[in-house]
Amino acid sequence: MSTIPVYTWKLAPAGLATRRQLRALGLRPGGQDVAAQIERPRYRRAPLVAYLYRIDRAKPVRPMTPARRAALARAMAARRTCPACGTDAGYCIPRSLGTCVTCADFT
């Protein structure tokens, strides 16, 4: 069993990046294993942990296909549609309310 190296916050070597940093570069981990982890200490709590991946092994982000774009548009439309009145609210319906703000005010 091998362990991965652990680095302190802001002291990771060059050539490693988090998922978010890879995405900003137009890359994705591409199935590679975690190369290291970075820990950010916090006062009286467990440290924040982020996994690091090698940039040289990362693959480009898959392009958005028309079918994926249409599926994403349908999913976002479903999140904006109020189940009570059936109208497009123009924003994502809060899960805490379950309906648009207008319908929630009447209940």
PDB file of N, CA and C in Angstrom:
ATOM      1  N   MET A   1       0.849  -1.178   0.000  1.00  0.00           N
ATOM      2  CA  MET A   1       0.000   0.000   0.000  1.00  0.00           C
ATOM      3  C   MET A   1       0.889   1.234   0.000  1.00  0.00           C
ATOM      4  N   SER A   2       0.699   2.062  -0.954  1.00  0.00           N
ATOM      5  CA  SER A   2       1.502   3.277  -1.021  1.00  0.00           C
ATOM      6  C   SER A   2       0.668   4.466  -0.571  1.00  0.00           C
ATOM      7  N   THR A   3       1.322   5.388   0.055  1.00  0.00           N
ATOM      8  CA  THR A   3       0.643   6.608   0.475  1.00  0.00           C
ATOM      9  C   THR A   3       1.013   7.736  -0.475  1.00  0.00           C
ATOM     10  N   ILE A   4       0.137   8.704  -0.557  1.00  0.00           N
ATOM     11  CA  ILE A   4       0.411   9.830  -1.437  1.00  0.00           C
ATOM     12  C   ILE A   4       1.072  10.934  -0.632  1.00  0.00           C
ATOM     13  N   PRO A   5       1.924  11.730  -1.265  1.00  0.00           N
ATOM     14  CA  PRO A   5       2.557  12.836  -0.550  1.00  0.00           C
ATOM     15  C   PRO A   5       1.537  13.897  -0.138  1.00  0.00           C
ATOM     16  N   VAL A   6       1.796  14.503   1.006  1.00  0.00           N
ATOM     17  CA  VAL A   6       0.932  15.551   1.540  1.00  0.00           C
ATOM     18  C   VAL A   6       1.741  16.834   1.621  1.00  0.00           C
ATOM     19  N   TYR A   7       1.203  17.906   1.028  1.00  0.00           N
ATOM     20  CA  TYR A   7       1.874  19.196   1.030  1.00  0.00           C
ATOM     21  C   TYR A   7       1.055  20.194   1.830  1.00  0.00           C
ATOM     22  N   THR A   8       1.739  21.174   2.387  1.00  0.00           N
ATOM     23  CA  THR A   8       1.072  22.239   3.110  1.00  0.00           C
ATOM     24  C   THR A   8       0.516  23.245   2.111  1.00  0.00           C
ATOM     25  N   TRP A   9      -0.470  24.001   2.543  1.00  0.00           N
ATOM     26  CA  TRP A   9      -1.133  24.999   1.726  1.00  0.00           C
ATOM     27  C   TRP A   9      -0.131  25.900   1.026  1.00  0.00           C
ATOM     28  N   LYS A  10      -0.271  26.064  -0.274  1.00  0.00           N
ATOM     29  CA  LYS A  10       0.545  26.918  -1.143  1.00  0.00           C
ATOM     30  C   LYS A  10       1.986  26.445  -1.301  1.00  0.00           C
ATOM     31  N   LEU A  11       2.302  25.214  -0.921  1.00  0.00           N
ATOM     32  CA  LEU A  11       3.664  24.712  -1.063  1.00  0.00           C
ATOM     33  C   LEU A  11       3.743  23.476  -1.954  1.00  0.00           C
ATOM     34  N   ALA A  12       2.752  23.273  -2.790  1.00  0.00           N
ATOM     35  CA  ALA A  12       2.779  22.146  -3.716  1.00  0.00           C
ATOM     36  C   ALA A  12       3.753  22.433  -4.847  1.00  0.00           C
ATOM     37  N   PRO A  13       4.453  21.414  -5.344  1.00  0.00           N
ATOM     38  CA  PRO A  13       5.400  21.638  -6.433  1.00  0.00           C
ATOM     39  C   PRO A  13       4.694  21.938  -7.755  1.00  0.00           C
ATOM     40  N   ALA A  14       5.433  22.513  -8.663  1.00  0.00           N
ATOM     41  CA  ALA A  14       4.894  22.802  -9.989  1.00  0.00           C
ATOM     42  C   ALA A  14       4.597  21.490 -10.703  1.00  0.00           C
ATOM     43  N   GLY A  15       3.618  21.516 -11.574  1.00  0.00           N
ATOM     44  CA  GLY A  15       3.260  20.320 -12.322  1.00  0.00           C
ATOM     45  C   GLY A  15       2.079  19.584 -11.728  1.00  0.00           C
ATOM     46  N   LEU A  16       1.586  20.040 -10.576  1.00  0.00           N
ATOM     47  CA  LEU A  16       0.404  19.459  -9.948  1.00  0.00           C
ATOM     48  C   LEU A  16      -0.690  20.507  -9.876  1.00  0.00           C
ATOM     49  N   ALA A  17      -1.945  20.071 -10.018  1.00  0.00           N
ATOM     50  CA  ALA A  17      -3.060  21.009  -9.990  1.00  0.00           C
ATOM     51  C   ALA A  17      -4.306  20.312  -9.460  1.00  0.00           C
ATOM     52  N   THR A  18      -5.200  21.095  -8.879  1.00  0.00           N
ATOM     53  CA  THR A  18      -6.488  20.574  -8.433  1.00  0.00           C
ATOM     54  C   THR A  18      -7.417  20.425  -9.635  1.00  0.00           C
ATOM     55  N   ARG A  19      -8.557  19.803  -9.420  1.00  0.00           N
ATOM     56  CA  ARG A  19      -9.541  19.662 -10.507  1.00  0.00           C
ATOM     57  C   ARG A  19      -9.972  21.027 -11.035  1.00  0.00           C
ATOM     58  N   ARG A  20     -10.188  21.962 -10.134  1.00  0.00           N
ATOM     59  CA  ARG A  20     -10.624  23.285 -10.546  1.00  0.00           C
ATOM     60  C   ARG A  20      -9.541  23.995 -11.361  1.00  0.00           C
ATOM     61  N   GLN A  21      -8.303  23.837 -10.962  1.00  0.00           N
ATOM     62  CA  GLN A  21      -7.205  24.452 -11.708  1.00  0.00           C
ATOM     63  C   GLN A  21      -7.042  23.796 -13.069  1.00  0.00           C
ATOM     64  N   LEU A  22      -7.219  22.470 -13.127  1.00  0.00           N
ATOM     65  CA  LEU A  22      -7.157  21.786 -14.416  1.00  0.00           C
ATOM     66  C   LEU A  22      -8.262  22.290 -15.336  1.00  0.00           C
ATOM     67  N   ARG A  23      -9.454  22.461 -14.789  1.00  0.00           N
ATOM     68  CA  ARG A  23     -10.582  22.926 -15.604  1.00  0.00           C
ATOM     69  C   ARG A  23     -10.319  24.317 -16.161  1.00  0.00           C
ATOM     70  N   ALA A  24      -9.681  25.173 -15.364  1.00  0.00           N
ATOM     71  CA  ALA A  24      -9.352  26.517 -15.843  1.00  0.00           C
ATOM     72  C   ALA A  24      -8.354  26.459 -16.994  1.00  0.00           C
ATOM     73  N   LEU A  25      -7.559  25.400 -17.040  1.00  0.00           N
ATOM     74  CA  LEU A  25      -6.604  25.217 -18.134  1.00  0.00           C
ATOM     75  C   LEU A  25      -7.216  24.473 -19.316  1.00  0.00           C
ATOM     76  N   GLY A  26      -8.493  24.090 -19.199  1.00  0.00           N
ATOM     77  CA  GLY A  26      -9.153  23.350 -20.273  1.00  0.00           C
ATOM     78  C   GLY A  26      -8.804  21.873 -20.249  1.00  0.00           C
ATOM     79  N   LEU A  27      -8.473  21.359 -19.062  1.00  0.00           N
ATOM     80  CA  LEU A  27      -8.070  19.961 -18.917  1.00  0.00           C
ATOM     81  C   LEU A  27      -8.961  19.257 -17.903  1.00  0.00           C
ATOM     82  N   ARG A  28      -8.847  17.921 -17.869  1.00  0.00           N
ATOM     83  CA  ARG A  28      -9.532  17.090 -16.894  1.00  0.00           C
ATOM     84  C   ARG A  28      -8.568  16.005 -16.435  1.00  0.00           C
ATOM     85  N   PRO A  29      -8.778  15.403 -15.257  1.00  0.00           N
ATOM     86  CA  PRO A  29      -7.847  14.378 -14.788  1.00  0.00           C
ATOM     87  C   PRO A  29      -7.728  13.193 -15.734  1.00  0.00           C
ATOM     88  N   GLY A  30      -8.786  12.800 -16.390  1.00  0.00           N
ATOM     89  CA  GLY A  30      -8.706  11.753 -17.398  1.00  0.00           C
ATOM     90  C   GLY A  30      -8.443  10.369 -16.841  1.00  0.00           C
ATOM     91  N   GLY A  31      -8.958  10.067 -15.659  1.00  0.00           N
ATOM     92  CA  GLY A  31      -8.826   8.727 -15.106  1.00  0.00           C
ATOM     93  C   GLY A  31      -7.549   8.458 -14.342  1.00  0.00           C
ATOM     94  N   GLN A  32      -6.671   9.418 -14.248  1.00  0.00           N
ATOM     95  CA  GLN A  32      -5.431   9.194 -13.508  1.00  0.00           C
ATOM     96  C   GLN A  32      -5.685   9.182 -12.011  1.00  0.00           C
ATOM     97  N   ASP A  33      -4.818   8.504 -11.283  1.00  0.00           N
ATOM     98  CA  ASP A  33      -4.933   8.457  -9.833  1.00  0.00           C
ATOM     99  C   ASP A  33      -4.481   9.777  -9.234  1.00  0.00           C
ATOM    100  N   VAL A  34      -4.878  10.008  -7.993  1.00  0.00           N
ATOM    101  CA  VAL A  34      -4.461  11.210  -7.277  1.00  0.00           C
ATOM    102  C   VAL A  34      -2.951  11.143  -7.069  1.00  0.00           C
ATOM    103  N   ALA A  35      -2.244  12.204  -7.411  1.00  0.00           N
ATOM    104  CA  ALA A  35      -0.784  12.228  -7.295  1.00  0.00           C
ATOM    105  C   ALA A  35      -0.340  12.698  -5.919  1.00  0.00           C
ATOM    106  N   ALA A  36      -1.092  13.596  -5.304  1.00  0.00           N
ATOM    107  CA  ALA A  36      -0.738  14.149  -3.995  1.00  0.00           C
ATOM    108  C   ALA A  36      -1.966  14.826  -3.414  1.00  0.00           C
ATOM    109  N   GLN A  37      -1.819  15.282  -2.204  1.00  0.00           N
ATOM    110  CA  GLN A  37      -2.890  16.076  -1.617  1.00  0.00           C
ATOM    111  C   GLN A  37      -2.289  17.262  -0.900  1.00  0.00           C
ATOM    112  N   ILE A  38      -3.098  18.299  -0.805  1.00  0.00           N
ATOM    113  CA  ILE A  38      -2.650  19.515  -0.144  1.00  0.00           C
ATOM    114  C   ILE A  38      -3.606  19.770   1.015  1.00  0.00           C
ATOM    115  N   GLU A  39      -3.058  20.191   2.145  1.00  0.00           N
ATOM    116  CA  GLU A  39      -3.872  20.426   3.327  1.00  0.00           C
ATOM    117  C   GLU A  39      -3.752  21.874   3.765  1.00  0.00           C
ATOM    118  N   ARG A  40      -4.890  22.454   4.064  1.00  0.00           N
ATOM    119  CA  ARG A  40      -4.924  23.825   4.574  1.00  0.00           C
ATOM    120  C   ARG A  40      -5.366  23.758   6.031  1.00  0.00           C
ATOM    121  N   PRO A  41      -4.499  24.100   6.961  1.00  0.00           N
ATOM    122  CA  PRO A  41      -4.881  24.009   8.372  1.00  0.00           C
ATOM    123  C   PRO A  41      -5.965  25.008   8.734  1.00  0.00           C
ATOM    124  N   ARG A  42      -6.808  24.597   9.695  1.00  0.00           N
ATOM    125  CA  ARG A  42      -7.867  25.475  10.197  1.00  0.00           C
ATOM    126  C   ARG A  42      -7.847  25.431  11.718  1.00  0.00           C
ATOM    127  N   TYR A  43      -8.262  26.499  12.323  1.00  0.00           N
ATOM    128  CA  TYR A  43      -8.268  26.624  13.770  1.00  0.00           C
ATOM    129  C   TYR A  43      -9.363  25.746  14.378  1.00  0.00           C
ATOM    130  N   ARG A  44      -9.000  24.826  15.229  1.00  0.00           N
ATOM    131  CA  ARG A  44      -9.901  23.936  15.978  1.00  0.00           C
ATOM    132  C   ARG A  44     -10.784  23.057  15.106  1.00  0.00           C
ATOM    133  N   ARG A  45     -10.420  22.846  13.865  1.00  0.00           N
ATOM    134  CA  ARG A  45     -11.176  21.960  12.983  1.00  0.00           C
ATOM    135  C   ARG A  45     -10.202  21.144  12.159  1.00  0.00           C
ATOM    136  N   ALA A  46     -10.727  20.129  11.516  1.00  0.00           N
ATOM    137  CA  ALA A  46      -9.896  19.312  10.637  1.00  0.00           C
ATOM    138  C   ALA A  46      -9.438  20.147   9.448  1.00  0.00           C
ATOM    139  N   PRO A  47      -8.267  19.868   8.917  1.00  0.00           N
ATOM    140  CA  PRO A  47      -7.788  20.679   7.788  1.00  0.00           C
ATOM    141  C   PRO A  47      -8.601  20.433   6.521  1.00  0.00           C
ATOM    142  N   LEU A  48      -8.639  21.455   5.667  1.00  0.00           N
ATOM    143  CA  LEU A  48      -9.247  21.301   4.348  1.00  0.00           C
ATOM    144  C   LEU A  48      -8.280  20.518   3.470  1.00  0.00           C
ATOM    145  N   VAL A  49      -8.804  19.588   2.707  1.00  0.00           N
ATOM    146  CA  VAL A  49      -7.966  18.726   1.878  1.00  0.00           C
ATOM    147  C   VAL A  49      -8.378  18.887   0.421  1.00  0.00           C
ATOM    148  N   ALA A  50      -7.390  19.024  -0.455  1.00  0.00           N
ATOM    149  CA  ALA A  50      -7.634  19.073  -1.893  1.00  0.00           C
ATOM    150  C   ALA A  50      -6.695  18.070  -2.557  1.00  0.00           C
ATOM    151  N   TYR A  51      -7.210  17.335  -3.521  1.00  0.00           N
ATOM    152  CA  TYR A  51      -6.397  16.356  -4.225  1.00  0.00           C
ATOM    153  C   TYR A  51      -5.737  16.998  -5.432  1.00  0.00           C
ATOM    154  N   LEU A  52      -4.519  16.590  -5.696  1.00  0.00           N
ATOM    155  CA  LEU A  52      -3.737  17.145  -6.798  1.00  0.00           C
ATOM    156  C   LEU A  52      -3.501  16.080  -7.857  1.00  0.00           C
ATOM    157  N   TYR A  53      -3.532  16.503  -9.101  1.00  0.00           N
ATOM    158  CA  TYR A  53      -3.324  15.630 -10.253  1.00  0.00           C
ATOM    159  C   TYR A  53      -2.172  16.173 -11.086  1.00  0.00           C
ATOM    160  N   ARG A  54      -1.511  15.279 -11.803  1.00  0.00           N
ATOM    161  CA  ARG A  54      -0.401  15.700 -12.653  1.00  0.00           C
ATOM    162  C   ARG A  54      -0.930  16.364 -13.914  1.00  0.00           C
ATOM    163  N   ILE A  55      -0.371  17.515 -14.226  1.00  0.00           N
ATOM    164  CA  ILE A  55      -0.826  18.276 -15.396  1.00  0.00           C
ATOM    165  C   ILE A  55      -0.396  17.581 -16.684  1.00  0.00           C
ATOM    166  N   ASP A  56       0.781  16.965 -16.685  1.00  0.00           N
ATOM    167  CA  ASP A  56       1.275  16.329 -17.915  1.00  0.00           C
ATOM    168  C   ASP A  56       0.467  15.093 -18.303  1.00  0.00           C
ATOM    169  N   ARG A  57      -0.237  14.491 -17.375  1.00  0.00           N
ATOM    170  CA  ARG A  57      -1.077  13.329 -17.672  1.00  0.00           C
ATOM    171  C   ARG A  57      -2.543  13.701 -17.909  1.00  0.00           C
ATOM    172  N   ALA A  58      -2.897  14.958 -17.718  1.00  0.00           N
ATOM    173  CA  ALA A  58      -4.284  15.391 -17.878  1.00  0.00           C
ATOM    174  C   ALA A  58      -4.677  15.390 -19.353  1.00  0.00           C
ATOM    175  N   LYS A  59      -5.943  15.175 -19.590  1.00  0.00           N
ATOM    176  CA  LYS A  59      -6.473  15.135 -20.954  1.00  0.00           C
ATOM    177  C   LYS A  59      -7.330  16.375 -21.207  1.00  0.00           C
ATOM    178  N   PRO A  60      -7.522  16.734 -22.459  1.00  0.00           N
ATOM    179  CA  PRO A  60      -8.379  17.885 -22.753  1.00  0.00           C
ATOM    180  C   PRO A  60      -9.833  17.599 -22.377  1.00  0.00           C
ATOM    181  N   VAL A  61     -10.566  18.657 -22.058  1.00  0.00           N
ATOM    182  CA  VAL A  61     -11.978  18.544 -21.726  1.00  0.00           C
ATOM    183  C   VAL A  61     -12.725  18.106 -22.975  1.00  0.00           C
ATOM    184  N   ARG A  62     -13.682  17.206 -22.781  1.00  0.00           N
ATOM    185  CA  ARG A  62     -14.470  16.759 -23.922  1.00  0.00           C
ATOM    186  C   ARG A  62     -15.336  17.910 -24.441  1.00  0.00           C
ATOM    187  N   PRO A  63     -15.461  18.035 -25.755  1.00  0.00           N
ATOM    188  CA  PRO A  63     -16.261  19.145 -26.295  1.00  0.00           C
ATOM    189  C   PRO A  63     -17.755  18.928 -26.022  1.00  0.00           C
ATOM    190  N   MET A  64     -18.482  20.015 -25.924  1.00  0.00           N
ATOM    191  CA  MET A  64     -19.926  19.962 -25.704  1.00  0.00           C
ATOM    192  C   MET A  64     -20.596  19.589 -27.019  1.00  0.00           C
ATOM    193  N   THR A  65     -21.318  18.481 -27.013  1.00  0.00           N
ATOM    194  CA  THR A  65     -22.042  18.044 -28.206  1.00  0.00           C
ATOM    195  C   THR A  65     -23.420  18.689 -28.227  1.00  0.00           C
ATOM    196  N   PRO A  66     -24.061  18.750 -29.387  1.00  0.00           N
ATOM    197  CA  PRO A  66     -25.409  19.315 -29.437  1.00  0.00           C
ATOM    198  C   PRO A  66     -26.403  18.563 -28.545  1.00  0.00           C
ATOM    199  N   ALA A  67     -26.263  17.247 -28.446  1.00  0.00           N
ATOM    200  CA  ALA A  67     -27.180  16.474 -27.604  1.00  0.00           C
ATOM    201  C   ALA A  67     -26.970  16.804 -26.128  1.00  0.00           C
ATOM    202  N   ARG A  68     -25.725  16.931 -25.701  1.00  0.00           N
ATOM    203  CA  ARG A  68     -25.454  17.289 -24.309  1.00  0.00           C
ATOM    204  C   ARG A  68     -25.936  18.705 -24.005  1.00  0.00           C
ATOM    205  N   ARG A  69     -25.755  19.610 -24.951  1.00  0.00           N
ATOM    206  CA  ARG A  69     -26.217  20.985 -24.769  1.00  0.00           C
ATOM    207  C   ARG A  69     -27.740  21.025 -24.632  1.00  0.00           C
ATOM    208  N   ALA A  70     -28.460  20.239 -25.452  1.00  0.00           N
ATOM    209  CA  ALA A  70     -29.916  20.194 -25.379  1.00  0.00           C
ATOM    210  C   ALA A  70     -30.373  19.570 -24.060  1.00  0.00           C
ATOM    211  N   ALA A  71     -29.696  18.522 -23.609  1.00  0.00           N
ATOM    212  CA  ALA A  71     -30.057  17.891 -22.339  1.00  0.00           C
ATOM    213  C   ALA A  71     -29.830  18.847 -21.180  1.00  0.00           C
ATOM    214  N   LEU A  72     -28.757  19.605 -21.216  1.00  0.00           N
ATOM    215  CA  LEU A  72     -28.483  20.585 -20.166  1.00  0.00           C
ATOM    216  C   LEU A  72     -29.539  21.696 -20.174  1.00  0.00           C
ATOM    217  N   ALA A  73     -29.944  22.128 -21.356  1.00  0.00           N
ATOM    218  CA  ALA A  73     -30.981  23.161 -21.455  1.00  0.00           C
ATOM    219  C   ALA A  73     -32.311  22.661 -20.897  1.00  0.00           C
ATOM    220  N   ARG A  74     -32.666  21.392 -21.175  1.00  0.00           N
ATOM    221  CA  ARG A  74     -33.904  20.823 -20.621  1.00  0.00           C
ATOM    222  C   ARG A  74     -33.830  20.707 -19.104  1.00  0.00           C
ATOM    223  N   ALA A  75     -32.678  20.312 -18.584  1.00  0.00           N
ATOM    224  CA  ALA A  75     -32.527  20.184 -17.131  1.00  0.00           C
ATOM    225  C   ALA A  75     -32.644  21.539 -16.450  1.00  0.00           C
ATOM    226  N   MET A  76     -32.038  22.560 -17.022  1.00  0.00           N
ATOM    227  CA  MET A  76     -32.125  23.897 -16.429  1.00  0.00           C
ATOM    228  C   MET A  76     -33.545  24.454 -16.537  1.00  0.00           C
ATOM    229  N   ALA A  77     -34.248  24.157 -17.626  1.00  0.00           N
ATOM    230  CA  ALA A  77     -35.642  24.595 -17.758  1.00  0.00           C
ATOM    231  C   ALA A  77     -36.514  23.922 -16.703  1.00  0.00           C
ATOM    232  N   ALA A  78     -36.241  22.665 -16.397  1.00  0.00           N
ATOM    233  CA  ALA A  78     -37.004  21.967 -15.362  1.00  0.00           C
ATOM    234  C   ALA A  78     -36.746  22.573 -13.992  1.00  0.00           C
ATOM    235  N   ARG A  79     -35.540  23.050 -13.731  1.00  0.00           N
ATOM    236  CA  ARG A  79     -35.233  23.680 -12.449  1.00  0.00           C
ATOM    237  C   ARG A  79     -35.895  25.049 -12.311  1.00  0.00           C
ATOM    238  N   ARG A  80     -36.185  25.700 -13.441  1.00  0.00           N
ATOM    239  CA  ARG A  80     -36.802  27.025 -13.409  1.00  0.00           C
ATOM    240  C   ARG A  80     -38.326  26.971 -13.415  1.00  0.00           C
ATOM    241  N   THR A  81     -38.917  25.832 -13.766  1.00  0.00           N
ATOM    242  CA  THR A  81     -40.367  25.721 -13.887  1.00  0.00           C
ATOM    243  C   THR A  81     -40.983  25.414 -12.525  1.00  0.00           C
ATOM    244  N   CYS A  82     -41.944  26.229 -12.122  1.00  0.00           N
ATOM    245  CA  CYS A  82     -42.627  26.046 -10.837  1.00  0.00           C
ATOM    246  C   CYS A  82     -43.592  24.871 -10.943  1.00  0.00           C
ATOM    247  N   PRO A  83     -43.532  23.911 -10.011  1.00  0.00           N
ATOM    248  CA  PRO A  83     -44.461  22.779 -10.081  1.00  0.00           C
ATOM    249  C   PRO A  83     -45.895  23.162  -9.716  1.00  0.00           C
ATOM    250  N   ALA A  84     -46.080  24.264  -9.005  1.00  0.00           N
ATOM    251  CA  ALA A  84     -47.432  24.671  -8.591  1.00  0.00           C
ATOM    252  C   ALA A  84     -48.170  25.394  -9.711  1.00  0.00           C
ATOM    253  N   CYS A  85     -47.546  26.424 -10.285  1.00  0.00           N
ATOM    254  CA  CYS A  85     -48.233  27.219 -11.309  1.00  0.00           C
ATOM    255  C   CYS A  85     -47.793  26.873 -12.729  1.00  0.00           C
ATOM    256  N   GLY A  86     -46.677  26.166 -12.873  1.00  0.00           N
ATOM    257  CA  GLY A  86     -46.234  25.714 -14.190  1.00  0.00           C
ATOM    258  C   GLY A  86     -45.582  26.773 -15.051  1.00  0.00           C
ATOM    259  N   THR A  87     -45.244  27.927 -14.484  1.00  0.00           N
ATOM    260  CA  THR A  87     -44.609  28.984 -15.269  1.00  0.00           C
ATOM    261  C   THR A  87     -43.098  28.952 -15.088  1.00  0.00           C
ATOM    262  N   ASP A  88     -42.416  29.537 -16.051  1.00  0.00           N
ATOM    263  CA  ASP A  88     -40.967  29.672 -15.958  1.00  0.00           C
ATOM    264  C   ASP A  88     -40.679  30.870 -15.063  1.00  0.00           C
ATOM    265  N   ALA A  89     -40.052  30.625 -13.913  1.00  0.00           N
ATOM    266  CA  ALA A  89     -39.817  31.683 -12.936  1.00  0.00           C
ATOM    267  C   ALA A  89     -38.687  32.617 -13.362  1.00  0.00           C
ATOM    268  N   GLY A  90     -37.845  32.193 -14.279  1.00  0.00           N
ATOM    269  CA  GLY A  90     -36.722  33.028 -14.701  1.00  0.00           C
ATOM    270  C   GLY A  90     -35.508  32.853 -13.805  1.00  0.00           C
ATOM    271  N   TYR A  91     -35.598  32.003 -12.808  1.00  0.00           N
ATOM    272  CA  TYR A  91     -34.484  31.692 -11.902  1.00  0.00           C
ATOM    273  C   TYR A  91     -34.686  30.255 -11.428  1.00  0.00           C
ATOM    274  N   CYS A  92     -33.666  29.667 -10.862  1.00  0.00           N
ATOM    275  CA  CYS A  92     -33.786  28.308 -10.338  1.00  0.00           C
ATOM    276  C   CYS A  92     -34.636  28.340  -9.077  1.00  0.00           C
ATOM    277  N   ILE A  93     -35.627  27.475  -9.035  1.00  0.00           N
ATOM    278  CA  ILE A  93     -36.546  27.410  -7.895  1.00  0.00           C
ATOM    279  C   ILE A  93     -35.757  26.938  -6.668  1.00  0.00           C
ATOM    280  N   PRO A  94     -35.847  27.654  -5.534  1.00  0.00           N
ATOM    281  CA  PRO A  94     -35.150  27.202  -4.335  1.00  0.00           C
ATOM    282  C   PRO A  94     -35.721  25.877  -3.842  1.00  0.00           C
ATOM    283  N   ARG A  95     -34.843  24.935  -3.541  1.00  0.00           N
ATOM    284  CA  ARG A  95     -35.310  23.640  -3.057  1.00  0.00           C
ATOM    285  C   ARG A  95     -35.957  23.765  -1.688  1.00  0.00           C
ATOM    286  N   SER A  96     -35.568  24.772  -0.925  1.00  0.00           N
ATOM    287  CA  SER A  96     -36.161  24.950   0.392  1.00  0.00           C
ATOM    288  C   SER A  96     -37.635  25.333   0.289  1.00  0.00           C
ATOM    289  N   LEU A  97     -38.015  26.033  -0.775  1.00  0.00           N
ATOM    290  CA  LEU A  97     -39.410  26.425  -0.965  1.00  0.00           C
ATOM    291  C   LEU A  97     -40.178  25.380  -1.758  1.00  0.00           C
ATOM    292  N   GLY A  98     -39.572  24.834  -2.790  1.00  0.00           N
ATOM    293  CA  GLY A  98     -40.239  23.856  -3.636  1.00  0.00           C
ATOM    294  C   GLY A  98     -41.107  24.460  -4.708  1.00  0.00           C
ATOM    295  N   THR A  99     -41.375  25.758  -4.610  1.00  0.00           N
ATOM    296  CA  THR A  99     -42.173  26.472  -5.605  1.00  0.00           C
ATOM    297  C   THR A  99     -41.516  27.830  -5.843  1.00  0.00           C
ATOM    298  N   CYS A 100     -42.057  28.567  -6.796  1.00  0.00           N
ATOM    299  CA  CYS A 100     -41.530  29.909  -7.023  1.00  0.00           C
ATOM    300  C   CYS A 100     -41.882  30.793  -5.824  1.00  0.00           C
ATOM    301  N   VAL A 101     -41.235  31.914  -5.711  1.00  0.00           N
ATOM    302  CA  VAL A 101     -41.440  32.790  -4.561  1.00  0.00           C
ATOM    303  C   VAL A 101     -42.876  33.290  -4.501  1.00  0.00           C
ATOM    304  N   THR A 102     -43.465  33.569  -5.652  1.00  0.00           N
ATOM    305  CA  THR A 102     -44.844  34.049  -5.695  1.00  0.00           C
ATOM    306  C   THR A 102     -45.802  33.015  -5.123  1.00  0.00           C
ATOM    307  N   CYS A 103     -45.662  31.755  -5.543  1.00  0.00           N
ATOM    308  CA  CYS A 103     -46.521  30.686  -5.028  1.00  0.00           C
ATOM    309  C   CYS A 103     -46.246  30.416  -3.559  1.00  0.00           C
ATOM    310  N   ALA A 104     -44.995  30.543  -3.139  1.00  0.00           N
ATOM    311  CA  ALA A 104     -44.641  30.301  -1.740  1.00  0.00           C
ATOM    312  C   ALA A 104     -45.233  31.382  -0.832  1.00  0.00           C
ATOM    313  N   ASP A 105     -45.384  32.599  -1.334  1.00  0.00           N
ATOM    314  CA  ASP A 105     -45.964  33.678  -0.522  1.00  0.00           C
ATOM    315  C   ASP A 105     -47.443  33.445  -0.246  1.00  0.00           C
ATOM    316  N   PHE A 106     -48.144  32.722  -1.150  1.00  0.00           N
ATOM    317  CA  PHE A 106     -49.572  32.490  -0.990  1.00  0.00           C
ATOM    318  C   PHE A 106     -49.880  31.297  -0.097  1.00  0.00           C
ATOM    319  N   THR A 107     -48.893  30.516   0.254  1.00  0.00           N
ATOM    320  CA  THR A 107     -49.162  29.330   1.082  1.00  0.00           C
ATOM    321  C   THR A 107     -48.819  29.560   2.521  1.00  0.00           C
TER     322      THR A 107
END
